[in-house]
XYZ file of N, CA and C in Angstrom:
285
model
N -146.099 130.241 -195.808
C -147.033 129.833 -194.276
C -146.453 130.156 -193.386
N -147.844 131.122 -192.915
C -147.047 131.166 -191.345
C -148.028 129.932 -190.849
N -147.176 130.224 -189.321
C -147.992 128.698 -188.834
C -149.363 129.388 -187.886
N -150.195 128.778 -186.881
C -151.098 128.648 -186.231
C -150.074 129.413 -185.517
N -149.026 129.183 -184.168
C -148.571 130.544 -183.287
C -147.944 131.474 -183.875
N -147.780 131.957 -185.151
C -146.912 133.179 -185.482
C -148.462 134.659 -185.677
N -149.034 133.521 -186.241
C -150.846 134.076 -186.687
C -151.284 134.127 -185.737
N -151.515 133.758 -184.340
C -152.263 133.946 -182.952
C -151.496 135.035 -182.442
N -150.499 135.279 -182.591
C -149.107 136.702 -181.945
C -149.148 137.911 -182.397
N -150.010 138.281 -183.456
C -149.903 139.317 -184.035
C -150.411 140.291 -183.711
N -150.089 141.553 -183.659
C -150.630 142.376 -183.721
C -151.640 143.276 -184.236
N -152.522 143.936 -183.960
C -153.862 144.676 -184.545
C -153.142 145.555 -185.309
N -153.890 146.120 -186.454
C -153.551 147.159 -187.404
C -153.783 148.359 -186.249
N -153.373 149.198 -186.905
C -153.849 150.756 -186.486
C -155.306 150.752 -186.287
N -155.927 150.721 -187.693
C -157.078 150.769 -187.575
C -158.010 150.022 -186.234
N -157.562 148.930 -185.801
C -158.327 147.873 -185.363
C -158.036 148.689 -183.683
N -159.439 148.902 -183.183
C -158.877 148.950 -181.371
C -158.344 148.031 -181.137
N -157.983 148.585 -179.645
C -156.588 148.313 -178.935
C -157.561 147.573 -177.521
N -157.287 146.279 -177.284
C -158.173 145.889 -175.830
C -157.512 146.489 -175.366
N -157.993 146.954 -174.132
C -157.521 147.593 -172.832
C -156.980 146.222 -171.609
N -156.084 146.421 -171.145
C -156.103 145.600 -170.073
C -155.056 146.784 -169.212
N -155.638 146.622 -168.026
C -155.644 147.134 -165.932
C -154.447 145.729 -165.366
N -153.273 146.012 -165.474
C -152.463 145.570 -164.611
C -152.102 146.538 -163.222
N -152.409 145.697 -162.216
C -152.554 145.938 -161.157
C -151.399 145.026 -160.468
N -150.230 145.565 -160.310
C -149.112 144.617 -159.093
C -148.378 145.698 -158.498
N -148.082 145.317 -157.180
C -147.018 145.978 -156.274
C -145.772 145.924 -156.627
N -144.886 145.135 -157.358
C -143.932 144.879 -157.585
C -143.474 145.968 -159.030
N -142.550 147.082 -158.742
C -142.876 147.391 -160.137
C -141.508 147.202 -161.386
N -140.729 145.977 -161.393
C -140.433 145.345 -162.209
C -141.653 144.498 -163.310
N -142.426 143.713 -162.471
C -143.119 142.672 -162.524
C -144.339 143.649 -163.292
N -144.256 144.472 -162.722
C -145.435 145.415 -163.470
C -144.822 146.285 -164.711
N -143.995 146.697 -164.680
C -143.839 147.152 -166.588
C -143.327 146.230 -167.172
N -142.441 144.604 -166.728
C -142.313 143.992 -168.157
C -143.593 143.294 -168.365
N -144.606 142.652 -167.389
C -145.918 142.940 -167.990
C -146.687 143.676 -169.124
N -146.303 145.158 -168.814
C -146.749 146.347 -169.145
C -146.376 145.985 -170.443
N -144.832 145.845 -170.629
C -144.020 146.071 -171.819
C -144.565 144.975 -173.344
N -144.628 143.624 -172.341
C -145.102 142.600 -172.901
C -146.231 142.464 -173.763
N -147.478 142.805 -173.021
C -148.828 143.170 -173.468
C -148.927 144.160 -174.140
N -148.152 145.641 -174.340
C -148.010 146.250 -175.100
C -147.688 145.979 -176.371
N -146.695 144.946 -176.573
C -145.729 144.604 -177.343
C -146.358 143.584 -178.418
N -147.550 142.948 -177.480
C -148.579 142.375 -178.582
C -149.732 142.942 -178.573
N -149.705 144.450 -178.721
C -151.447 144.898 -179.629
C -152.197 145.479 -178.327
N -152.078 145.268 -177.158
C -152.908 145.932 -176.341
C -152.751 147.242 -175.801
N -153.628 147.718 -174.958
C -153.776 149.137 -174.690
C -153.542 149.056 -173.193
N -152.280 149.234 -172.179
C -151.980 148.807 -171.444
C -152.367 149.915 -170.324
N -152.967 149.895 -169.115
C -152.500 150.867 -167.847
C -152.329 150.285 -167.242
N -151.230 150.634 -165.938
C -151.192 149.877 -165.029
C -150.892 150.719 -163.455
N -151.363 150.202 -162.497
C -152.049 150.268 -161.294
C -150.831 149.930 -160.484
N -149.961 150.407 -159.175
C -149.265 149.897 -158.325
C -149.937 149.224 -157.270
N -151.101 149.503 -156.936
C -151.735 149.024 -155.437
C -153.482 148.907 -155.846
N -154.283 148.050 -155.469
C -155.222 147.716 -155.448
C -156.435 148.469 -155.374
N -155.709 150.168 -154.431
C -156.904 150.995 -154.350
C -156.772 151.975 -155.914
N -155.726 152.432 -156.472
C -155.661 153.342 -157.376
C -155.783 152.432 -158.743
N -155.549 150.235 -158.618
C -156.309 149.950 -159.579
C -158.265 149.741 -159.613
N -158.406 150.302 -158.349
C -159.992 150.172 -158.589
C -160.625 151.429 -159.252
N -159.525 152.613 -158.738
C -160.024 153.742 -159.030
C -160.257 153.547 -161.255
N -158.945 153.206 -161.136
C -158.535 153.426 -162.776
C -159.594 152.350 -163.137
N -160.260 151.362 -163.048
C -161.469 150.633 -163.576
C -162.762 151.768 -163.682
N -162.890 152.506 -162.767
C -164.407 153.196 -162.735
C -163.614 154.514 -163.698
N -162.257 155.069 -164.033
C -162.167 155.622 -164.846
C -161.563 155.521 -166.251
N -161.481 154.542 -166.962
C -161.438 153.926 -167.972
C -161.889 153.250 -168.475
N -162.429 151.847 -167.235
C -163.285 150.690 -168.199
C -162.543 149.878 -168.935
N -161.385 148.923 -167.983
C -160.525 148.092 -169.370
C -161.224 146.633 -169.385
N -160.923 146.336 -170.352
C -161.895 145.099 -171.282
C -161.452 143.739 -170.335
N -160.204 143.755 -169.714
C -159.343 142.876 -168.732
C -158.378 143.372 -167.799
N -158.685 142.846 -166.413
C -157.656 143.089 -164.829
C -156.895 142.154 -165.098
N -155.283 142.088 -164.630
C -154.494 141.458 -164.735
C -153.652 141.609 -163.234
N -154.290 141.142 -161.576
C -154.000 142.105 -160.523
C -152.996 140.964 -160.231
N -152.521 141.221 -159.263
C -151.466 140.529 -157.997
C -152.274 139.838 -156.846
N -151.908 138.804 -156.417
C -153.030 138.332 -154.706
C -152.311 139.203 -153.908
N -151.471 139.168 -153.546
C -150.469 139.830 -152.725
C -150.083 140.598 -152.723
N -150.610 141.947 -151.731
C -150.621 143.246 -151.930
C -151.075 144.077 -150.716
N -150.184 144.976 -150.410
C -150.395 145.540 -149.236
C -151.209 146.736 -149.530
N -151.865 146.974 -148.569
C -153.460 147.843 -148.319
C -154.989 146.859 -148.970
N -155.087 146.862 -150.442
C -156.639 146.353 -150.458
C -155.874 144.697 -151.091
N -156.111 144.097 -150.758
C -155.426 142.604 -151.391
C -156.233 142.459 -152.567
N -155.305 141.143 -153.011
C -155.511 140.236 -154.401
C -157.386 140.483 -154.403
N -157.582 139.851 -153.183
C -159.224 139.173 -152.632
C -159.929 140.109 -153.024
N -159.323 141.327 -152.102
C -160.716 142.207 -151.657
C -160.691 143.525 -152.846
N -159.800 142.986 -153.708
C -159.794 143.704 -155.261
C -160.776 143.289 -155.954
N -161.006 141.591 -156.047
C -161.523 141.528 -156.788
C -163.234 141.216 -156.464
N -162.997 141.119 -155.243
C -164.876 141.339 -154.559
C -165.250 143.150 -155.460
N -164.465 143.782 -154.979
C -164.207 145.319 -155.229
C -164.728 144.980 -156.307
N -163.851 144.358 -158.075
C -165.032 144.644 -159.054
C -165.567 144.108 -159.491
N -166.134 142.837 -158.607
C -166.780 142.244 -158.937
C -168.446 142.732 -159.189
N -168.299 143.401 -158.066
C -169.635 145.009 -157.200
C -169.829 145.813 -158.503
N -168.588 146.263 -159.348
C -168.630 147.163 -159.949
C -169.118 146.592 -161.745
N -168.303 145.556 -161.934
C -168.875 145.228 -163.440
C -168.349 143.460 -163.158
N -169.556 142.975 -163.255
C -169.583 141.316 -162.548
C -169.845 140.606 -163.841
N -169.016 141.521 -165.082
C -168.673 140.283 -166.380
C -166.887 140.510 -167.146
N -166.711 141.303 -166.093
C -165.237 141.455 -166.711
C -164.326 140.848 -166.820
N -163.500 140.144 -166.998
C -162.762 138.525 -166.691
C -161.376 139.967 -165.824
N -160.794 138.876 -165.065
C -160.269 139.349 -163.733
C -158.744 137.893 -164.122
N -157.394 138.148 -164.204
C -156.661 137.622 -164.345
C -155.976 137.548 -162.788
N -155.923 136.914 -162.263
C -154.493 136.689 -161.212
C -153.449 135.638 -161.290
């Protein structure tokens, strides 16, 4: 018998579409670690190292969810969230 925790962390089957997550993080170690973890749990992960590149990727790839850092050089997390809301007002953003 599987417990609820094990069942909630299962990877999707190959035939199921993988939810797309965009990770925007200027720290390369944090970005890579988060991308690897999300990929392990079955998500289709794209990563960007700054807000401007992340914003361009939102337009290109149309992710289902964005995970972003708050403090980044250039386009800050706050400015990024405002720009994302202007483009896709219903897309979830995790900071």
